[in-house]
CSV table of C-alpha atoms in Angstrom, one decimal:
chain,number,residue,atom,x,y,z
A,190,UNK,CA,-241.5,-51.6,-94.9
A,191,UNK,CA,-241.5,-52.7,-91.1
A,192,UNK,CA,-238.7,-50.0,-90.4
A,193,UNK,CA,-241.0,-47.2,-92.0
A,194,UNK,CA,-243.9,-48.6,-89.8
A,195,UNK,CA,-241.8,-48.4,-86.7
A,196,UNK,CA,-240.5,-45.0,-87.4
A,197,UNK,CA,-244.0,-43.8,-88.0
A,198,UNK,CA,-245.0,-45.3,-84.7
A,199,UNK,CA,-242.2,-43.7,-82.7
A,200,UNK,CA,-243.2,-40.2,-84.3
A,201,UNK,CA,-246.8,-40.9,-83.2
A,202,UNK,CA,-245.8,-41.8,-79.7
A,203,UNK,CA,-243.6,-38.8,-79.4
A,204,UNK,CA,-246.4,-36.5,-80.4
A,205,UNK,CA,-249.0,-38.4,-78.3
A,206,UNK,CA,-247.9,-36.6,-75.0
A,207,UNK,CA,-248.5,-33.1,-76.7
A,208,UNK,CA,-252.3,-33.9,-76.9
A,209,UNK,CA,-252.3,-34.0,-72.9
A,210,UNK,CA,-250.1,-30.8,-72.8
A,211,UNK,CA,-252.0,-28.6,-75.5
A,212,UNK,CA,-255.2,-27.9,-73.4
A,213,UNK,CA,-253.3,-26.5,-70.4
A,214,UNK,CA,-250.8,-24.9,-72.5
A,215,UNK,CA,-253.5,-23.0,-74.6
A,216,UNK,CA,-255.1,-22.0,-71.3
A,217,UNK,CA,-252.0,-20.6,-70.1
A,218,UNK,CA,-251.3,-18.7,-73.3
A,219,UNK,CA,-254.7,-16.9,-73.3
A,220,UNK,CA,-255.2,-16.7,-69.6
A,221,UNK,CA,-251.6,-15.7,-68.5
A,222,UNK,CA,-249.1,-15.2,-71.2
A,223,UNK,CA,-251.3,-12.6,-73.4
A,224,UNK,CA,-252.8,-10.7,-70.5
A,225,UNK,CA,-249.3,-10.3,-69.1
A,226,UNK,CA,-247.9,-8.9,-72.3
A,227,UNK,CA,-250.9,-6.7,-72.6
A,228,UNK,CA,-250.3,-5.3,-69.0
A,229,UNK,CA,-246.9,-4.1,-70.4
A,230,UNK,CA,-248.6,-2.3,-73.3
A,231,UNK,CA,-251.8,-0.8,-71.8
A,232,UNK,CA,-249.8,1.6,-69.5
A,233,UNK,CA,-248.8,3.4,-72.5
A,234,UNK,CA,-252.2,3.7,-73.8
A,235,UNK,CA,-255.5,5.8,-73.5
A,236,UNK,CA,-258.2,3.2,-72.8
A,237,UNK,CA,-261.4,3.2,-71.1
A,238,UNK,CA,-261.7,-0.5,-70.9
A,239,UNK,CA,-264.1,-0.9,-73.7
A,240,UNK,CA,-262.7,0.9,-77.0
A,241,UNK,CA,-259.6,0.1,-78.8
A,242,UNK,CA,-256.5,1.3,-76.7
A,243,UNK,CA,-254.8,4.3,-78.2
A,244,UNK,CA,-251.0,4.7,-77.9
A,245,UNK,CA,-250.0,7.7,-76.2
A,246,UNK,CA,-246.5,7.1,-75.0
A,247,UNK,CA,-245.4,8.2,-71.6
A,248,UNK,CA,-248.3,10.6,-70.9
A,249,UNK,CA,-249.8,8.2,-68.5
A,250,UNK,CA,-246.6,8.2,-66.3
A,251,UNK,CA,-246.1,12.1,-66.5
A,252,UNK,CA,-249.8,12.4,-65.1
A,253,UNK,CA,-249.1,9.8,-62.5
A,254,UNK,CA,-246.1,11.6,-61.2
A,255,UNK,CA,-248.1,14.8,-61.1
A,256,UNK,CA,-251.0,13.0,-59.4
A,257,UNK,CA,-251.5,14.1,-55.8
A,258,UNK,CA,-253.7,11.0,-55.1
A,259,UNK,CA,-250.8,8.8,-56.3
A,260,UNK,CA,-248.5,10.4,-53.9
A,261,UNK,CA,-250.9,10.0,-51.0
A,262,UNK,CA,-251.4,6.3,-51.9
A,263,UNK,CA,-247.7,5.7,-52.1
A,264,UNK,CA,-247.1,7.3,-48.7
A,265,UNK,CA,-250.0,5.2,-47.3
A,266,UNK,CA,-248.3,2.1,-48.6
A,267,UNK,CA,-244.9,3.0,-47.0
A,268,UNK,CA,-246.8,3.7,-43.7
A,269,UNK,CA,-248.5,0.3,-44.0
A,270,UNK,CA,-245.3,-1.4,-44.6
A,271,UNK,CA,-243.6,0.4,-41.7
A,272,UNK,CA,-246.4,-0.4,-39.3
A,273,UNK,CA,-246.5,-4.2,-40.3
A,274,UNK,CA,-242.8,-4.7,-40.0
A,275,UNK,CA,-242.7,-3.2,-36.5
A,276,UNK,CA,-245.7,-3.6,-34.1
A,277,UNK,CA,-247.3,-6.7,-35.5
A,278,UNK,CA,-243.9,-8.5,-36.1
A,279,UNK,CA,-242.9,-7.5,-32.5
A,280,UNK,CA,-246.1,-8.4,-30.9
A,281,UNK,CA,-246.0,-11.8,-32.8
A,282,UNK,CA,-242.5,-12.5,-31.5
A,283,UNK,CA,-243.3,-11.7,-28.0
A,284,UNK,CA,-246.3,-14.2,-28.3
A,285,UNK,CA,-244.4,-16.9,-30.0
A,286,UNK,CA,-241.6,-16.6,-27.4
A,287,UNK,CA,-244.2,-16.8,-24.5
A,288,UNK,CA,-246.0,-19.7,-26.2
A,289,UNK,CA,-242.8,-21.9,-26.8
A,290,UNK,CA,-242.3,-22.0,-23.0
A,291,UNK,CA,-245.9,-23.6,-22.5
A,292,UNK,CA,-245.7,-27.1,-22.1
A,293,UNK,CA,-249.7,-27.9,-21.8
A,294,UNK,CA,-252.2,-26.6,-23.9
A,295,UNK,CA,-249.9,-25.1,-26.8
A,296,UNK,CA,-252.0,-26.2,-29.2
A,297,UNK,CA,-255.1,-24.6,-27.8
A,298,UNK,CA,-253.3,-21.2,-27.6
A,299,UNK,CA,-252.2,-21.6,-31.1
A,300,UNK,CA,-255.7,-22.2,-32.3
A,301,UNK,CA,-256.8,-19.0,-30.4
A,302,UNK,CA,-254.2,-16.8,-31.9
A,303,UNK,CA,-254.4,-18.2,-35.5
A,304,UNK,CA,-258.4,-18.3,-35.4
A,305,UNK,CA,-258.7,-14.6,-36.7
A,306,UNK,CA,-256.4,-15.5,-39.7
A,307,UNK,CA,-259.0,-18.1,-41.1
A,308,UNK,CA,-261.6,-15.3,-41.0
A,309,UNK,CA,-262.1,-13.9,-44.5
A,310,UNK,CA,-261.3,-10.3,-45.1
A,311,UNK,CA,-264.8,-9.2,-45.9
A,312,UNK,CA,-266.1,-10.6,-42.4
A,313,UNK,CA,-263.3,-9.0,-40.6
A,314,UNK,CA,-263.7,-5.7,-42.4
A,315,UNK,CA,-267.3,-5.6,-41.6
A,316,UNK,CA,-266.8,-6.5,-38.0
A,317,UNK,CA,-264.4,-3.5,-37.6
A,318,UNK,CA,-266.5,-1.3,-39.8
A,319,UNK,CA,-269.4,-1.9,-37.2
A,320,UNK,CA,-267.3,-1.5,-34.3
A,321,UNK,CA,-265.9,2.0,-35.6
A,322,UNK,CA,-269.5,3.0,-36.6
A,323,UNK,CA,-270.3,6.3,-34.7
A,324,UNK,CA,-274.0,5.5,-34.6
A,325,UNK,CA,-274.1,1.8,-33.8
A,326,UNK,CA,-270.5,0.8,-32.7
A,327,UNK,CA,-268.5,1.2,-29.7
A,328,UNK,CA,-268.7,4.9,-29.5
A,329,UNK,CA,-272.5,4.9,-29.5
A,330,UNK,CA,-272.4,2.6,-26.4
A,331,UNK,CA,-269.8,4.4,-24.7
A,332,UNK,CA,-271.8,7.8,-25.0
A,333,UNK,CA,-274.8,5.9,-23.6
A,334,UNK,CA,-272.9,4.9,-20.5
A,335,UNK,CA,-271.3,8.2,-20.0
A,336,UNK,CA,-267.8,7.2,-21.0
A,337,UNK,CA,-267.7,9.1,-24.2
A,338,UNK,CA,-264.2,10.4,-23.2
A,339,UNK,CA,-262.9,6.9,-24.2
A,340,UNK,CA,-264.5,7.1,-27.7
A,341,UNK,CA,-262.2,6.4,-30.6
A,342,UNK,CA,-262.1,8.5,-33.8
A,343,UNK,CA,-262.2,5.3,-35.9
A,344,UNK,CA,-262.9,6.0,-39.7
A,345,UNK,CA,-264.3,9.5,-39.4
A,346,UNK,CA,-261.0,11.2,-38.7
A,347,UNK,CA,-258.9,11.4,-42.0
A,348,UNK,CA,-255.7,11.6,-40.0
A,349,UNK,CA,-256.3,8.4,-38.1
A,350,UNK,CA,-258.5,6.4,-40.5
A,351,UNK,CA,-255.4,4.6,-42.0
A,352,UNK,CA,-254.4,3.5,-38.5
A,353,UNK,CA,-257.9,2.1,-37.7
A,354,UNK,CA,-257.9,0.1,-40.9
A,355,UNK,CA,-254.4,-1.0,-40.2
A,356,UNK,CA,-255.2,-2.2,-36.6
A,357,UNK,CA,-258.2,-4.0,-38.1
A,358,UNK,CA,-255.8,-5.7,-40.5
A,359,UNK,CA,-253.2,-6.5,-37.7
A,360,UNK,CA,-256.1,-8.2,-35.8
A,361,UNK,CA,-256.9,-10.5,-38.7
A,362,UNK,CA,-253.3,-11.2,-39.8
A,363,UNK,CA,-250.8,-11.3,-37.1
A,364,UNK,CA,-251.7,-14.9,-36.1
A,365,UNK,CA,-250.0,-16.3,-39.1
A,366,UNK,CA,-246.7,-14.6,-38.1
A,367,UNK,CA,-247.0,-16.1,-34.7
A,368,UNK,CA,-247.4,-19.5,-36.1
A,369,UNK,CA,-244.2,-19.1,-38.3
A,370,UNK,CA,-242.2,-17.8,-35.4
A,371,UNK,CA,-243.4,-20.5,-33.0
A,372,UNK,CA,-242.5,-23.2,-35.7
A,373,UNK,CA,-239.0,-21.7,-35.9
A,374,UNK,CA,-238.5,-21.2,-32.3
A,375,UNK,CA,-239.5,-24.9,-31.8
A,376,UNK,CA,-236.4,-26.1,-33.8
A,377,UNK,CA,-233.9,-23.8,-32.3
A,378,UNK,CA,-230.5,-25.5,-30.9
A,379,UNK,CA,-231.5,-25.7,-27.2
A,380,UNK,CA,-227.7,-26.7,-26.4
A,381,UNK,CA,-226.5,-23.1,-27.0
A,382,UNK,CA,-229.2,-21.6,-24.9
A,383,UNK,CA,-228.3,-24.3,-22.1
A,384,UNK,CA,-224.6,-23.3,-22.4
A,385,UNK,CA,-225.3,-19.6,-22.1
A,386,UNK,CA,-227.3,-20.2,-18.9
A,387,UNK,CA,-224.4,-22.1,-17.5
A,388,UNK,CA,-222.1,-19.2,-18.2
A,389,UNK,CA,-224.4,-16.9,-16.4
A,390,UNK,CA,-226.1,-15.3,-19.2
A,391,UNK,CA,-229.4,-13.4,-18.4
A,392,UNK,CA,-232.7,-14.1,-20.4
A,393,UNK,CA,-232.2,-10.8,-22.4
A,394,UNK,CA,-228.6,-11.6,-23.6
A,395,UNK,CA,-229.9,-15.2,-24.5
A,396,UNK,CA,-232.6,-13.8,-26.5
A,397,UNK,CA,-230.5,-11.2,-28.2
A,398,UNK,CA,-227.4,-13.3,-28.9
A,399,UNK,CA,-228.6,-16.8,-29.1
A,400,UNK,CA,-232.4,-17.0,-30.1
A,401,UNK,CA,-232.7,-14.0,-32.6
A,402,UNK,CA,-229.6,-14.7,-34.6
A,403,UNK,CA,-231.0,-18.3,-35.1
A,404,UNK,CA,-234.2,-16.8,-36.1
A,405,UNK,CA,-232.8,-14.5,-38.7
A,406,UNK,CA,-233.8,-16.5,-41.8
A,407,UNK,CA,-237.5,-16.7,-40.8
A,408,UNK,CA,-237.5,-12.9,-39.8
A,409,UNK,CA,-236.0,-12.0,-43.0
A,410,UNK,CA,-238.5,-13.8,-45.1
A,411,UNK,CA,-241.5,-12.6,-42.9
A,412,UNK,CA,-240.3,-9.1,-43.2
A,413,UNK,CA,-239.8,-9.4,-47.0
A,414,UNK,CA,-243.2,-10.9,-47.5
A,415,UNK,CA,-244.6,-8.3,-45.2
A,416,UNK,CA,-243.3,-5.4,-47.3
A,417,UNK,CA,-244.3,-7.1,-50.5
A,418,UNK,CA,-248.0,-7.5,-49.1
A,419,UNK,CA,-247.9,-3.9,-47.8
A,420,UNK,CA,-247.5,-2.4,-51.3
A,421,UNK,CA,-250.4,-4.5,-52.5
A,422,UNK,CA,-252.5,-3.8,-49.7
A,423,UNK,CA,-256.1,-3.7,-51.1
A,424,UNK,CA,-258.7,-6.0,-49.6
A,425,UNK,CA,-259.2,-4.5,-45.9
A,426,UNK,CA,-259.0,-1.1,-47.3
A,427,UNK,CA,-261.5,-1.7,-49.8
A,428,UNK,CA,-264.0,-3.5,-47.6
A,429,UNK,CA,-263.8,-0.9,-44.6
A,430,UNK,CA,-263.4,2.6,-46.5
A,431,UNK,CA,-262.8,2.3,-50.2
A,432,UNK,CA,-260.1,4.5,-50.0
A,433,UNK,CA,-261.8,7.4,-48.1
A,434,UNK,CA,-262.4,9.6,-46.3
A,435,UNK,CA,-260.9,12.0,-49.0
A,436,UNK,CA,-258.4,9.6,-50.0
A,437,UNK,CA,-257.1,9.3,-46.4
A,438,UNK,CA,-256.7,5.4,-46.6
A,439,UNK,CA,-256.0,5.1,-50.4
A,440,UNK,CA,-253.5,2.7,-51.3
A,441,UNK,CA,-251.9,2.3,-54.9
A,442,UNK,CA,-254.2,-0.9,-55.3
A,443,UNK,CA,-257.4,0.7,-54.6
A,444,UNK,CA,-256.7,3.9,-56.5
A,445,UNK,CA,-255.9,2.1,-59.7
A,446,UNK,CA,-258.9,-0.2,-59.1
A,447,UNK,CA,-261.3,2.7,-58.8
A,448,UNK,CA,-259.8,4.4,-61.9
A,449,UNK,CA,-260.1,1.1,-64.0
A,450,UNK,CA,-263.8,0.5,-62.9
A,451,UNK,CA,-265.8,3.6,-62.0
A,452,UNK,CA,-263.2,6.0,-63.3
A,453,UNK,CA,-263.2,4.4,-66.8
A,454,UNK,CA,-259.5,4.9,-67.2
A,455,UNK,CA,-258.0,1.5,-67.5
A,456,UNK,CA,-254.9,2.7,-69.4
A,457,UNK,CA,-254.0,5.2,-66.4
A,458,UNK,CA,-254.7,2.7,-63.9
A,459,UNK,CA,-252.4,0.1,-65.7
A,460,UNK,CA,-249.6,2.7,-65.5
A,461,UNK,CA,-250.1,2.9,-61.8
A,462,UNK,CA,-250.2,-0.8,-61.6
A,463,UNK,CA,-247.0,-1.2,-63.6
A,464,UNK,CA,-245.4,1.4,-61.1
A,465,UNK,CA,-246.5,-0.9,-58.3
A,466,UNK,CA,-245.0,-3.9,-59.9
A,467,UNK,CA,-241.7,-2.1,-60.3
A,468,UNK,CA,-241.5,-1.3,-56.8
A,469,UNK,CA,-241.8,-5.1,-56.0
A,470,UNK,CA,-239.1,-5.8,-58.5
A,471,UNK,CA,-236.8,-3.3,-56.8
A,472,UNK,CA,-237.6,-4.7,-53.3
A,473,UNK,CA,-236.6,-8.2,-54.7
A,474,UNK,CA,-233.3,-7.0,-56.2
A,475,UNK,CA,-232.5,-5.1,-53.0
A,476,UNK,CA,-233.2,-8.5,-51.2
A,477,UNK,CA,-230.9,-10.4,-53.3
A,478,UNK,CA,-228.2,-8.0,-53.2
A,479,UNK,CA,-228.3,-8.1,-49.3
A,480,UNK,CA,-228.6,-11.9,-49.3
A,481,UNK,CA,-225.2,-12.0,-51.2
A,482,UNK,CA,-223.4,-9.5,-49.3
A,483,UNK,CA,-224.7,-10.3,-45.9
A,484,UNK,CA,-225.1,-14.0,-46.4
A,485,UNK,CA,-228.8,-14.2,-45.6
A,486,UNK,CA,-229.8,-17.9,-45.9
A,487,UNK,CA,-233.4,-18.5,-46.2
């Protein structure tokens, strides 16, 4: 009798832990697992977000490949990625290289450069939207002072609107890269740099052959995260232009957002979102292959 009681007691203790796990597990199933599975099914349906999804096979993907706006948005995402892995990273690298040489007040400079990164996207977007405004922004005051030849096209010129948004996004986000690179530079092996100086190496050679190779892991991970973020670009574009004018600043994220909300085409929007996810998967696979072949340790 006692053995049966002990056995029942051990079983109850074993199941006792599940009472704590079940609430979180149920939340994960209904809030994460089921929506994830639905996101793989909805791209193959015709659905306006309200009625029952109707399975239509690959029709959404065929339409997406024929949709000119999807092409424009995809090119804009590529431009976004190319911009962010060049100008902001180079600018952040130069600032970090100069800051690491500063002995006094380095923390103050770090705070100044990082201050824009803690501003919310909504506030930053509205600041730059006001600056670009032709009726109340910088151009308005330049015209008043007779310096209208210095006016900037801003968001009114479709061919330059994307770069105007990119500049605003760089102003907000490049400070994070500065901190990353500064932290990495602070941990470099100084003995190699000192040995190079003794051998007569100049500053550029030390930078190219000593500092940059040691920073490769940090630069690789910054570049990877930058490209992934570029193909998910949404917030700054949505706040400043909403994808306009004439889809000039449209990205994949803003396009499928507008399709799924005001456009009432949630099924078609899901197919574009799935295409965006596949891009991220391909990028991760390419990175994994290069890491294995090139020995990129991060």
